[in-house]
Backbone as numpy.savetxt, mean C-alpha at the origin, in Angstrom:
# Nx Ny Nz CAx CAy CAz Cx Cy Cz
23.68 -3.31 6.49 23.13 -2.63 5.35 22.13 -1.57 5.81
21.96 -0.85 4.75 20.87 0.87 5.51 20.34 0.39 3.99
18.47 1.00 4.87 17.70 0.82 3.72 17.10 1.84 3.48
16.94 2.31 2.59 16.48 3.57 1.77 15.06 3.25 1.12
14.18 4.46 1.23 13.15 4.62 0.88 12.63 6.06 -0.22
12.11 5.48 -1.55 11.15 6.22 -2.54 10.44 6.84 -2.25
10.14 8.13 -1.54 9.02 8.83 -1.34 8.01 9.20 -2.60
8.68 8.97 -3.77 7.97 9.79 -4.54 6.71 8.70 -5.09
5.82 9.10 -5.80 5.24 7.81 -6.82 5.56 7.85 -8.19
6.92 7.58 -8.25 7.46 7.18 -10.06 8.61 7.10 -9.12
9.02 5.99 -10.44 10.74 4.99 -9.84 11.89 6.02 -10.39
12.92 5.94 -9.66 14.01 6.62 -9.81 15.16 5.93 -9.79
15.84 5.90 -10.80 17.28 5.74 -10.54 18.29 6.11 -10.13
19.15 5.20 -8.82 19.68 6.23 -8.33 21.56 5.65 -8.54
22.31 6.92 -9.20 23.67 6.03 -9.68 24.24 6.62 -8.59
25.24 5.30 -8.22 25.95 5.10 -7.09 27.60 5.53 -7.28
28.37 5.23 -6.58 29.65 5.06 -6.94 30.12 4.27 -7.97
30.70 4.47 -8.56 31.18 3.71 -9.96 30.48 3.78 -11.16
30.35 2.24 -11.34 29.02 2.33 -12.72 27.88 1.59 -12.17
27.72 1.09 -10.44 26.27 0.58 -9.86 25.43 1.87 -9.99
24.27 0.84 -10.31 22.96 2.19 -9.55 22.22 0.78 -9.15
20.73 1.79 -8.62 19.97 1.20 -7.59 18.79 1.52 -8.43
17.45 0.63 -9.13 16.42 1.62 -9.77 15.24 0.92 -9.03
14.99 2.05 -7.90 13.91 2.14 -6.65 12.32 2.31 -7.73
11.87 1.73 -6.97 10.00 1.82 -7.77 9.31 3.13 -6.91
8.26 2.90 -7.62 7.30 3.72 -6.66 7.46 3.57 -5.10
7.75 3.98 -4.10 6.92 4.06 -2.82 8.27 2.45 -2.47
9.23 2.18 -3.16 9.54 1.11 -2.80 11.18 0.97 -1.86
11.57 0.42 -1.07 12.92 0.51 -0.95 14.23 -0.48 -0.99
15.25 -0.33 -0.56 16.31 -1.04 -1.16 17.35 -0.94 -0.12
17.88 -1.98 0.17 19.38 -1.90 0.88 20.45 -1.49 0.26
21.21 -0.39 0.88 22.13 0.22 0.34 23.24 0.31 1.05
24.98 -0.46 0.65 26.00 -0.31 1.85 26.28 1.27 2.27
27.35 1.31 3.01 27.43 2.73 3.91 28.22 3.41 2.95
28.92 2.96 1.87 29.88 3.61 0.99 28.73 3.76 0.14
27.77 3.41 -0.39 26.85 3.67 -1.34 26.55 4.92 -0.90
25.84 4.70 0.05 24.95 5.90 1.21 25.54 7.58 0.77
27.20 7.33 0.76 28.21 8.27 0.48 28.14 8.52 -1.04
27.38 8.30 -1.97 27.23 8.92 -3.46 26.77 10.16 -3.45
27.41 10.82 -4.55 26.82 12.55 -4.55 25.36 12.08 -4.88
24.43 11.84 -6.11 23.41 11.43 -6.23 22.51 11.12 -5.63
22.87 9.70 -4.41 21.85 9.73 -3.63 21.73 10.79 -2.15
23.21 11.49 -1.95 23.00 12.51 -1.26 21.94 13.64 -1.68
22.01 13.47 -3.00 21.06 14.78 -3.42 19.75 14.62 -3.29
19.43 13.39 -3.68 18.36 12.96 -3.64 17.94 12.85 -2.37
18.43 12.52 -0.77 18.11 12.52 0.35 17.99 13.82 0.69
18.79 14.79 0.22 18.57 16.28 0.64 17.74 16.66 0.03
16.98 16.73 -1.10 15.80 17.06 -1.80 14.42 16.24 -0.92
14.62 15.50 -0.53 13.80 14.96 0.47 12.97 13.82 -0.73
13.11 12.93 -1.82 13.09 12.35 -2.58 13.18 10.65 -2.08
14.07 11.19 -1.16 14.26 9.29 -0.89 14.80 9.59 0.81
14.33 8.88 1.31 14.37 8.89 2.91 15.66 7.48 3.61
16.16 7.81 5.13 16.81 6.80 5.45 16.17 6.17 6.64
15.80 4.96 5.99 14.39 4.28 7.19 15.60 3.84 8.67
15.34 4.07 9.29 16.10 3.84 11.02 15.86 2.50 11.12
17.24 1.75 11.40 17.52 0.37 11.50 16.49 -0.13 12.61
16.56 -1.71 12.35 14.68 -2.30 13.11 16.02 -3.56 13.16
16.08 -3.24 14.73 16.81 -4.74 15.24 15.69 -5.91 14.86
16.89 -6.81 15.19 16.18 -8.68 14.64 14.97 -8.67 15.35
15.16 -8.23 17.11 13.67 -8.66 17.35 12.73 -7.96 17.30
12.52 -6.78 17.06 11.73 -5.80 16.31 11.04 -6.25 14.77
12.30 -7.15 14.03 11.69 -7.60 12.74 11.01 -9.04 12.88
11.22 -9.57 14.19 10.15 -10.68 14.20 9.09 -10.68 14.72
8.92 -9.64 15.88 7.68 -9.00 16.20 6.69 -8.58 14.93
7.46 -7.62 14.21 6.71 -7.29 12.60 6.18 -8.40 12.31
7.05 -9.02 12.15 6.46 -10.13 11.31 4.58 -11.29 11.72
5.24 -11.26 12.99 4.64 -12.17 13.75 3.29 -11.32 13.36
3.28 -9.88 13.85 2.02 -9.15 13.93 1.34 -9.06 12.36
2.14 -9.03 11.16 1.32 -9.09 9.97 0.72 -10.63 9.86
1.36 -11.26 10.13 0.38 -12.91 10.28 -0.82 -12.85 11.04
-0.34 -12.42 12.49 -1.64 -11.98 13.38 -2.95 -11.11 12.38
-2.59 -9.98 11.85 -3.14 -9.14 11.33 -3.87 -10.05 10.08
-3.22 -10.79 9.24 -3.68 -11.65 8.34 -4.68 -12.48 8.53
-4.63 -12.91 9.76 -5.26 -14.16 9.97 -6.58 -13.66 10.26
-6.52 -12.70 10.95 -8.22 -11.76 11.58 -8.90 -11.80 10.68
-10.44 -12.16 11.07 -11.35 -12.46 10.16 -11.85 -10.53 9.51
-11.91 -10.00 9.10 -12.50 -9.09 8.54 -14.05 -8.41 9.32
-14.08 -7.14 9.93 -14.99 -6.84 10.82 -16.05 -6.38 10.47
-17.27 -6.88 10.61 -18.27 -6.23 10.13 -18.35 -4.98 9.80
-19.17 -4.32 8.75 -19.17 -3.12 8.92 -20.45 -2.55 9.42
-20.25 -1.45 9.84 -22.01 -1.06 10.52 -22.46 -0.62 9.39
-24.26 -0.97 9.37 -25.15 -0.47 8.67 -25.06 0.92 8.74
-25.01 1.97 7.50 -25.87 3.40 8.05 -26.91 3.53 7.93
-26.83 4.42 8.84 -28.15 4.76 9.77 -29.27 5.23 8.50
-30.28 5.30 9.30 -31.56 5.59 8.06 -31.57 7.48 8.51
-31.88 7.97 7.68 -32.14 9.68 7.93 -33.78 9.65 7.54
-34.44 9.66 8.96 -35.75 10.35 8.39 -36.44 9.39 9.15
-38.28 9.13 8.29 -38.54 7.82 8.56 -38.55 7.02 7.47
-38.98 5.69 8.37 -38.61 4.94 6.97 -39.44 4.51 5.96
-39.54 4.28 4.95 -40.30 4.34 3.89 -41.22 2.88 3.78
-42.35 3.52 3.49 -43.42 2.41 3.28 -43.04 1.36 2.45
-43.62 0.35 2.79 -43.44 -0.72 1.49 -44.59 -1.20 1.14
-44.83 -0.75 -0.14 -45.68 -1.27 -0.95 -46.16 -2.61 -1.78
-46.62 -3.29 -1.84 -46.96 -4.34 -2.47 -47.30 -4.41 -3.92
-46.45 -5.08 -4.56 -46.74 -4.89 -5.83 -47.69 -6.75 -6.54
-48.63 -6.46 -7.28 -48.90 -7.74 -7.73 -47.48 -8.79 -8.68
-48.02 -10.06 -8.38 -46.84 -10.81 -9.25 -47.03 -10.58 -10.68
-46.19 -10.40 -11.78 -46.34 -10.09 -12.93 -46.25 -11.67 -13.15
-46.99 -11.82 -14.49 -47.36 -13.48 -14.75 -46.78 -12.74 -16.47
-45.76 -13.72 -16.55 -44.81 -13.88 -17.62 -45.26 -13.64 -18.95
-44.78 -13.23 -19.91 -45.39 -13.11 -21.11 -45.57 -14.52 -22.16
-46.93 -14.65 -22.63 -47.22 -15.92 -23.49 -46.19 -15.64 -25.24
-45.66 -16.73 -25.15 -45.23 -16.56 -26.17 -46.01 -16.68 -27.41
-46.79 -16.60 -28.62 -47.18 -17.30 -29.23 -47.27 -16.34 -30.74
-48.49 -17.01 -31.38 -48.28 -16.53 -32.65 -48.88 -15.23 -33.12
-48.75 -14.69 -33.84 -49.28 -12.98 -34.02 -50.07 -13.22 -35.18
């Protein structure tokens, strides 16, 4: 199977040979056989540059992928650096404790 890719961001339908179509999402793609591939439609659409043909990813290429988004998953999230201060840095002032307001009668 050849898999095809949505470049655009809005879904498109794409009619195939016969009465199949294919209705691709945003940014999303789809396996398509080699006689599909051969539709005027999605030819047009590949020549408009609309929908792309992603280059086949042997088995162990797709378990490497795989392996590495788990890897990637699992990583704890990296600090981020503080930015920097511009200048100097500002005094701190002391403020007294504010002592709560009495509730009572007027």
């Amino acid at each position: 199977m050849i898999v095809i890719r949505n470049k655009l961001n809005q879904r498109i339908i794409v009619n195939l040979v016969g009465v199949k179509n294919i209705d691709l999402l945003a940014k999303g793609t789809a396996e398509v056989s080699k006689e599909d591939l051969l539709s005027p439609h999605l030819q047009a659409l590949i020549s408009r540059g609309d929908i792309v043909v992603m280059p086949p990813v042997s088995h162990d290429r797709q378990e490497e992928q795989g392996e590495q988004e788990k890897l990637e998953e699992s990583k704890e999230p990296e600090e981020t650096e503080k930015p920097k201060e511009i200048g100097t840095p500002k005094e701190v002032v002391e403020q007294p404790e504010r002592q709560p307001k009495k509730k009572g009668k007027k």
